[in-house]
mmCIF file of C-alpha atoms and ligand atoms in Angstrom:
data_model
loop_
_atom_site.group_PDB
_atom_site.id
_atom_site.type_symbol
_atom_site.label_atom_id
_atom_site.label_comp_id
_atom_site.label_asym_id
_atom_site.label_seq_id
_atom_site.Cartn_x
_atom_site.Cartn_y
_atom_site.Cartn_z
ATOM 1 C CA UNK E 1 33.865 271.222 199.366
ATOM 2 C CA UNK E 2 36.220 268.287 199.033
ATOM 3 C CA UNK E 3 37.066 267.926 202.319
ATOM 4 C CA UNK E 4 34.082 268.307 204.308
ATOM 5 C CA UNK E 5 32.417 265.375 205.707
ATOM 6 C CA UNK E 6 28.853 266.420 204.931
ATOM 7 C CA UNK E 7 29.919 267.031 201.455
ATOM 8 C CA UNK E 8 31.215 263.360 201.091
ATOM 9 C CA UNK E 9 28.103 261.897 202.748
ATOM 10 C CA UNK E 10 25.724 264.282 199.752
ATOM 11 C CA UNK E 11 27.899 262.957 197.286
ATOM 12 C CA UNK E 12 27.724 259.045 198.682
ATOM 13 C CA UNK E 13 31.484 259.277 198.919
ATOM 14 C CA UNK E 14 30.814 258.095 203.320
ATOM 15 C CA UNK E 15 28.043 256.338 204.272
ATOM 16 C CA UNK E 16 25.038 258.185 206.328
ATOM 17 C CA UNK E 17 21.390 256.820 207.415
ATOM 18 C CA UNK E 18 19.266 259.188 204.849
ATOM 19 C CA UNK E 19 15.567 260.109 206.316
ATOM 20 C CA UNK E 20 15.001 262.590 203.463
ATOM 21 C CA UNK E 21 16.624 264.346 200.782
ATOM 22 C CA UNK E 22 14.975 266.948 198.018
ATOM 23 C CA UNK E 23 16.826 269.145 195.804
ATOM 24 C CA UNK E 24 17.558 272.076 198.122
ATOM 25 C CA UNK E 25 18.235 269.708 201.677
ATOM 26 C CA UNK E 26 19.502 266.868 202.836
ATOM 27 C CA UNK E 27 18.502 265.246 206.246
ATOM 28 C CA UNK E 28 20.679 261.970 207.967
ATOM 29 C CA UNK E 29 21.333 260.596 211.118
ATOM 30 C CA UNK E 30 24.191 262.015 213.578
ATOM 31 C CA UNK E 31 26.681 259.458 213.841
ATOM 32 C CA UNK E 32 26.918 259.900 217.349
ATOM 33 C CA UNK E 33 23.349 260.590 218.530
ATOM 34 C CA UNK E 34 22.521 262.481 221.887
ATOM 35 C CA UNK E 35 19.220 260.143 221.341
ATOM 36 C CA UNK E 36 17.826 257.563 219.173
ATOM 37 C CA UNK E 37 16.641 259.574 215.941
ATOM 38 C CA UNK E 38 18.877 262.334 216.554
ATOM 39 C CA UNK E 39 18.773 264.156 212.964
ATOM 40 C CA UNK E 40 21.092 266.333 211.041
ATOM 41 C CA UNK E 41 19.522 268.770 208.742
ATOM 42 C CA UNK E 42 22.159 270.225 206.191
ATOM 43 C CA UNK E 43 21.688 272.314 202.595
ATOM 44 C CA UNK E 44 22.740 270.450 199.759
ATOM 45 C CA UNK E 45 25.319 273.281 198.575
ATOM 46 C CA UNK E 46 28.421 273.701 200.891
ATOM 47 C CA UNK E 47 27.675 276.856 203.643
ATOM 48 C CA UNK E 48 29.935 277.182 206.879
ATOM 49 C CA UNK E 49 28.034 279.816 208.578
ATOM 50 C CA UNK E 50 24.289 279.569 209.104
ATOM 51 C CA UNK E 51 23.768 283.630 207.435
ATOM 52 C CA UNK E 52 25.408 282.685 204.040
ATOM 53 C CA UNK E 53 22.680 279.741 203.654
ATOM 54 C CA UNK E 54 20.257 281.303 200.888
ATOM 55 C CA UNK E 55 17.348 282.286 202.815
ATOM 56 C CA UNK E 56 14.872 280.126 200.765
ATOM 57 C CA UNK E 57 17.366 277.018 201.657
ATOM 58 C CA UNK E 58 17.202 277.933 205.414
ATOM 59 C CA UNK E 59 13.394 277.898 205.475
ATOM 60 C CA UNK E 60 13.217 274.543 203.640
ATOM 61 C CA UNK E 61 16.075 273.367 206.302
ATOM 62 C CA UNK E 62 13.229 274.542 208.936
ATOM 63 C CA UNK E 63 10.853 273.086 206.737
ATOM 64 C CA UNK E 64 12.127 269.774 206.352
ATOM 65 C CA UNK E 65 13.139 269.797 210.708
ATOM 66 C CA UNK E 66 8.794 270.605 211.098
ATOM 67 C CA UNK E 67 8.201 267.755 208.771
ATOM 68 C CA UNK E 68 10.676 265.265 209.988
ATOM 69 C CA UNK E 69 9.914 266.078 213.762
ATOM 70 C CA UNK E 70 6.332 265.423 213.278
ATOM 71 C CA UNK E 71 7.891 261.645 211.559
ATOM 72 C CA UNK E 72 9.921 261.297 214.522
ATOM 73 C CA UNK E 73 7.177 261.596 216.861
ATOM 74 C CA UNK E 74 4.511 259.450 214.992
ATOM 75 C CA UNK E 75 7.111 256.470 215.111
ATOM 76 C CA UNK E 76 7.801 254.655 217.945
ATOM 77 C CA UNK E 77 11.164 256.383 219.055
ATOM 78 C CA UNK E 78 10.553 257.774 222.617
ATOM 79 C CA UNK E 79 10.098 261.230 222.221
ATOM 80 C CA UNK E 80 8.338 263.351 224.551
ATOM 81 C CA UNK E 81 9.532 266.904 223.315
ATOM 82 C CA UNK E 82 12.795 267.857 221.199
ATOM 83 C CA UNK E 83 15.828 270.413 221.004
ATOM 84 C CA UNK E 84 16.460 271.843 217.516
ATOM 85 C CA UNK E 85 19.421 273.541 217.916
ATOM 86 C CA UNK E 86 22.117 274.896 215.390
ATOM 87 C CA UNK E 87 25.645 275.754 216.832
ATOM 88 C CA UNK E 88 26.992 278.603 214.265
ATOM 89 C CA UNK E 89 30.860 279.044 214.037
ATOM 90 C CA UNK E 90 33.246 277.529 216.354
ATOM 91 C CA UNK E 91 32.842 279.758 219.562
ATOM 92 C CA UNK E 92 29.613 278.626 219.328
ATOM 93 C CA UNK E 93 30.013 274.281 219.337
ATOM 94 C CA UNK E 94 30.878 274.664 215.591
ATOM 95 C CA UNK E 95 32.338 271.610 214.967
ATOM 96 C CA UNK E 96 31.188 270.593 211.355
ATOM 97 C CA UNK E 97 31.667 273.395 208.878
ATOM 98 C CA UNK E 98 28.977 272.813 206.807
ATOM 99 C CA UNK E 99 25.948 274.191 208.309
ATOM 100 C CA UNK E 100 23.334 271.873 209.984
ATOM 101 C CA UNK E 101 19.961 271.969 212.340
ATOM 102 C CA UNK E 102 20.153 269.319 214.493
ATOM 103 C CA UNK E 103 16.810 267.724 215.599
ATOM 104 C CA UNK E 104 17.481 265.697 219.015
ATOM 105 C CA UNK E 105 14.196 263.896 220.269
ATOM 106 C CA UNK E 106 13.857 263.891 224.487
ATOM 107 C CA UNK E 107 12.086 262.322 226.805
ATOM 108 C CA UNK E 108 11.848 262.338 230.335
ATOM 109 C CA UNK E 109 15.053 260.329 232.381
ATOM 110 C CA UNK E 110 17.094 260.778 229.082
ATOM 111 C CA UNK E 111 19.996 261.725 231.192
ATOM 112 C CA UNK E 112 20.685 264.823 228.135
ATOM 113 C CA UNK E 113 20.708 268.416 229.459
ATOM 114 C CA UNK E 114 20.527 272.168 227.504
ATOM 115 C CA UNK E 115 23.323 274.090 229.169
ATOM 116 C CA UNK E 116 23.347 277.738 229.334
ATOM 117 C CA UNK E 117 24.539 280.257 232.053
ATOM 118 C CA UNK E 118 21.597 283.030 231.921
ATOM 119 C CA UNK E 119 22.064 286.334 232.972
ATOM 120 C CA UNK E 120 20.478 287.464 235.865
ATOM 121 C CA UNK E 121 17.685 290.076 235.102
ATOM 122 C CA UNK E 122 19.361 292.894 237.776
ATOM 123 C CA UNK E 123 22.324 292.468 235.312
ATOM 124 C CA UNK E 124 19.906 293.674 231.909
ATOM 125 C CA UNK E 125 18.011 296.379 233.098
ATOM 126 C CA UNK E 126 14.808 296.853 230.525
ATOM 127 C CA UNK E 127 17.081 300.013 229.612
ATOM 128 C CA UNK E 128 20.125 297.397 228.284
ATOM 129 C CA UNK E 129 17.644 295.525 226.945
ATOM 130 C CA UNK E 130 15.607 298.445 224.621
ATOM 131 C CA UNK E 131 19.498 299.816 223.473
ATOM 132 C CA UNK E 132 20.005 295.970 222.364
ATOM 133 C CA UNK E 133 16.874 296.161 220.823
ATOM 134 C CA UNK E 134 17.423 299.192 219.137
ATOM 135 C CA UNK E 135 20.862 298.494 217.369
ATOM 136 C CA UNK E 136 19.765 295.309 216.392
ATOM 137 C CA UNK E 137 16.934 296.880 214.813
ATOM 138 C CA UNK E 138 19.110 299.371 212.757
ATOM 139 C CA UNK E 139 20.994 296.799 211.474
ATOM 140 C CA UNK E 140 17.998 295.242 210.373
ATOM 141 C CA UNK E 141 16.458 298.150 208.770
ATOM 142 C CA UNK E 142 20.271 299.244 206.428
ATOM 143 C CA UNK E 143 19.984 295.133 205.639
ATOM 144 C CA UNK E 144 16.591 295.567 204.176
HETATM 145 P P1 AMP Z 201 28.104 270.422 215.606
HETATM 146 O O1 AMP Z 201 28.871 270.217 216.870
HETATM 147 O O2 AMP Z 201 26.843 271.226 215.788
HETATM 148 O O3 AMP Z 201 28.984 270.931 214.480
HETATM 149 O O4 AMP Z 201 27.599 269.000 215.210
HETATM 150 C C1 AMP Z 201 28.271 268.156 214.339
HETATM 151 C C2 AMP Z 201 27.561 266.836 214.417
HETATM 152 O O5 AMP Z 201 27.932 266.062 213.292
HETATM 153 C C3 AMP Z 201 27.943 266.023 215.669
HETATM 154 O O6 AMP Z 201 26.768 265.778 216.448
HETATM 155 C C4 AMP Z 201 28.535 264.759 215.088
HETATM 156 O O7 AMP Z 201 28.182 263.609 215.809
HETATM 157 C C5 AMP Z 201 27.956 264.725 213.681
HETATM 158 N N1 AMP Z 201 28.766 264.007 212.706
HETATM 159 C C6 AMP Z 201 30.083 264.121 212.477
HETATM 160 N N2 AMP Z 201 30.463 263.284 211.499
HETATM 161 C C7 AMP Z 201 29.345 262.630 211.098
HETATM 162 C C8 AMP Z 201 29.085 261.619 210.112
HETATM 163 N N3 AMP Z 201 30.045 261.100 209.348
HETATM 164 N N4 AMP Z 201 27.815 261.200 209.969
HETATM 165 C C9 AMP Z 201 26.822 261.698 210.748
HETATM 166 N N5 AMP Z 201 27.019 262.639 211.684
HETATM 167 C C10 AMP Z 201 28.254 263.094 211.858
#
Protein backbone atom coordinates (compact mmCIF):
# COMPACT_ATOMS: atom_id res chain seq x y z
CA UNK A 1 0.00 0.00 0.00
CA UNK A 2 1.57 3.26 -1.09
CA UNK A 3 1.27 4.99 1.84
CA UNK A 4 2.14 2.77 4.55
CA UNK A 5 5.40 3.05 6.17
CA UNK A 6 6.14 -0.67 6.41
CA UNK A 7 5.36 -0.92 2.81
CA UNK A 8 8.06 1.76 1.92
CA UNK A 9 10.65 0.20 4.25
CA UNK A 10 9.83 -3.68 2.11
CA UNK A 11 10.20 -1.86 -0.91
CA UNK A 12 13.65 0.13 0.27
CA UNK A 13 11.73 3.29 -0.46
CA UNK A 14 12.76 4.39 3.89
CA UNK A 15 15.51 3.07 5.43
CA UNK A 16 15.08 0.19 8.29
CA UNK A 17 17.87 -2.03 10.21
CA UNK A 18 16.91 -5.57 8.42
CA UNK A 19 17.67 -8.77 10.85
CA UNK A 20 15.92 -11.11 8.38
CA UNK A 21 13.82 -11.21 5.47
CA UNK A 22 12.45 -14.51 3.37
CA UNK A 23 9.82 -14.50 0.88
CA UNK A 24 6.72 -14.61 3.08
CA UNK A 25 8.26 -12.05 6.21
CA UNK A 26 10.13 -9.38 6.84
CA UNK A 27 11.78 -8.62 10.30
CA UNK A 28 13.58 -4.84 11.21
CA UNK A 29 14.28 -2.85 14.01
CA UNK A 30 11.54 -0.43 15.71
CA UNK A 31 12.67 2.93 15.18
CA UNK A 32 11.92 3.83 18.52
CA UNK A 33 12.84 0.77 20.63
CA UNK A 34 11.29 0.06 24.18
CA UNK A 35 14.90 -1.83 24.39
CA UNK A 36 17.98 -2.40 22.52
CA UNK A 37 16.96 -5.15 19.82
CA UNK A 38 13.45 -4.34 19.98
CA UNK A 39 12.14 -6.18 16.64
CA UNK A 40 9.29 -5.68 14.31
CA UNK A 41 8.00 -8.72 12.63
CA UNK A 42 5.70 -7.79 9.57
CA UNK A 43 4.31 -10.06 6.34
CA UNK A 44 5.70 -9.04 3.23
CA UNK A 45 2.10 -8.43 1.57
CA UNK A 46 0.15 -5.38 3.02
CA UNK A 47 -2.51 -6.75 6.04
CA UNK A 48 -4.06 -4.15 8.59
CA UNK A 49 -5.66 -6.53 10.87
CA UNK A 50 -3.78 -9.48 12.33
CA UNK A 51 -7.03 -12.20 11.08
CA UNK A 52 -6.69 -11.24 7.33
CA UNK A 53 -2.81 -12.32 7.50
CA UNK A 54 -2.90 -15.81 5.55
CA UNK A 55 -2.60 -18.24 8.22
CA UNK A 56 0.59 -19.90 6.77
CA UNK A 57 2.16 -16.12 6.81
CA UNK A 58 1.15 -15.72 10.53
CA UNK A 59 2.90 -18.94 11.57
CA UNK A 60 6.09 -18.03 9.67
CA UNK A 61 5.65 -14.38 11.43
CA UNK A 62 5.71 -16.67 14.77
CA UNK A 63 8.24 -18.59 13.19
CA UNK A 64 10.63 -16.09 12.30
CA UNK A 65 9.84 -14.13 16.24
CA UNK A 66 11.06 -18.10 17.79
CA UNK A 67 14.03 -17.91 15.55
CA UNK A 68 15.04 -14.35 15.94
CA UNK A 69 14.39 -14.41 19.82
CA UNK A 70 16.63 -17.29 20.25
CA UNK A 71 19.40 -14.67 17.98
CA UNK A 72 18.58 -12.03 20.29
CA UNK A 73 19.39 -13.91 23.27
CA UNK A 74 22.64 -15.68 22.05
CA UNK A 75 24.10 -12.08 21.32
CA UNK A 76 25.20 -9.94 23.78
CA UNK A 77 22.06 -7.57 24.07
CA UNK A 78 20.84 -7.82 27.74
CA UNK A 79 18.01 -9.88 27.66
CA UNK A 80 16.75 -11.75 30.48
CA UNK A 81 13.14 -12.67 29.18
CA UNK A 82 10.97 -10.86 26.34
CA UNK A 83 7.34 -9.48 25.50
CA UNK A 84 6.03 -10.49 22.05
CA UNK A 85 3.15 -8.63 21.76
CA UNK A 86 0.91 -7.60 18.70
CA UNK A 87 -1.56 -4.61 19.22
CA UNK A 88 -4.51 -5.42 16.55
CA UNK A 89 -6.64 -2.38 15.35
CA UNK A 90 -6.54 0.94 16.88
CA UNK A 91 -8.57 0.40 20.20
CA UNK A 92 -6.09 -1.90 20.75
CA UNK A 93 -2.41 0.43 20.42
CA UNK A 94 -2.87 0.03 16.61
CA UNK A 95 -0.77 2.51 15.46
CA UNK A 96 0.91 1.07 12.22
CA UNK A 97 -1.62 -0.43 9.86
CA UNK A 98 0.27 -2.99 8.53
CA UNK A 99 0.31 -5.82 10.84
CA UNK A 100 3.43 -6.56 13.01
CA UNK A 101 4.70 -8.88 16.16
CA UNK A 102 6.82 -6.96 18.04
CA UNK A 103 9.67 -8.80 19.89
CA UNK A 104 10.92 -6.44 22.90
CA UNK A 105 13.92 -8.10 24.86
CA UNK A 106 13.78 -7.31 29.02
CA UNK A 107 15.81 -7.51 31.63
CA UNK A 108 15.65 -6.82 35.09
CA UNK A 109 15.83 -2.65 36.12
CA UNK A 110 14.75 -1.95 32.44
CA UNK A 111 12.44 0.63 33.77
CA UNK A 112 9.59 -0.97 30.81
CA UNK A 113 6.29 -2.25 32.28
CA UNK A 114 3.18 -4.62 30.65
CA UNK A 115 0.09 -2.68 31.63
CA UNK A 116 -3.18 -4.28 31.98
CA UNK A 117 -6.15 -3.71 34.43
CA UNK A 118 -7.27 -7.52 35.22
CA UNK A 119 -10.49 -8.36 36.29
CA UNK A 120 -10.99 -9.49 39.55
CA UNK A 121 -11.99 -13.25 39.69
CA UNK A 122 -15.44 -12.42 41.98
CA UNK A 123 -16.23 -10.33 38.81
CA UNK A 124 -15.96 -13.81 36.23
CA UNK A 125 -17.59 -16.36 38.01
CA UNK A 126 -16.38 -19.96 36.39
CA UNK A 127 -20.15 -19.69 35.09
CA UNK A 128 -19.11 -16.25 32.88
CA UNK A 129 -16.23 -17.85 32.13
CA UNK A 130 -17.73 -21.51 30.58
CA UNK A 131 -20.63 -19.11 28.54
CA UNK A 132 -17.36 -17.21 27.12
CA UNK A 133 -16.00 -20.36 26.46
CA UNK A 134 -18.83 -21.71 24.86
CA UNK A 135 -19.64 -18.91 22.22
CA UNK A 136 -16.24 -18.64 21.39
CA UNK A 137 -16.24 -22.17 20.69
CA UNK A 138 -19.29 -21.98 18.28
CA UNK A 139 -17.77 -19.53 16.41
CA UNK A 140 -14.95 -21.66 16.05
CA UNK A 141 -16.72 -24.70 15.06
CA UNK A 142 -19.25 -22.55 11.87
CA UNK A 143 -15.41 -21.12 10.96
CA UNK A 144 -14.16 -24.59 10.45
P1 LIG B 1 2.16 -0.40 17.11
O1 LIG B 1 1.90 0.67 18.12
O2 LIG B 1 2.00 -1.79 17.66
O3 LIG B 1 1.39 -0.17 15.82
O4 LIG B 1 3.68 -0.28 16.78
C1 LIG B 1 4.18 0.45 15.72
C2 LIG B 1 5.67 0.47 15.91
O5 LIG B 1 6.27 0.85 14.69
C3 LIG B 1 6.13 1.48 16.97
O6 LIG B 1 6.83 0.79 18.02
C4 LIG B 1 7.03 2.41 16.19
O7 LIG B 1 8.16 2.82 16.91
C5 LIG B 1 7.42 1.58 14.98
N1 LIG B 1 7.76 2.35 13.79
C6 LIG B 1 7.08 3.36 13.24
N2 LIG B 1 7.72 3.81 12.15
C7 LIG B 1 8.84 3.06 12.02
C8 LIG B 1 9.93 3.04 11.08
N3 LIG B 1 10.01 3.90 10.06
N4 LIG B 1 10.89 2.11 11.25
C9 LIG B 1 10.84 1.24 12.28
N5 LIG B 1 9.84 1.22 13.19
C10 LIG B 1 8.87 2.11 13.06
Amino acid sequence: MSNCVFCKILKNEIPASFVYRNATVSAFLDIHPINPGHVLVVPNNHCKRFADVEPSTAGEMFKAAQHILKAIQKSSLPCEGANLFLSDGEVAGQEVGHSHLHIAPRFSGDGQHVGFNHGDPDSNPRSELDRIAKEISRQLTSLA
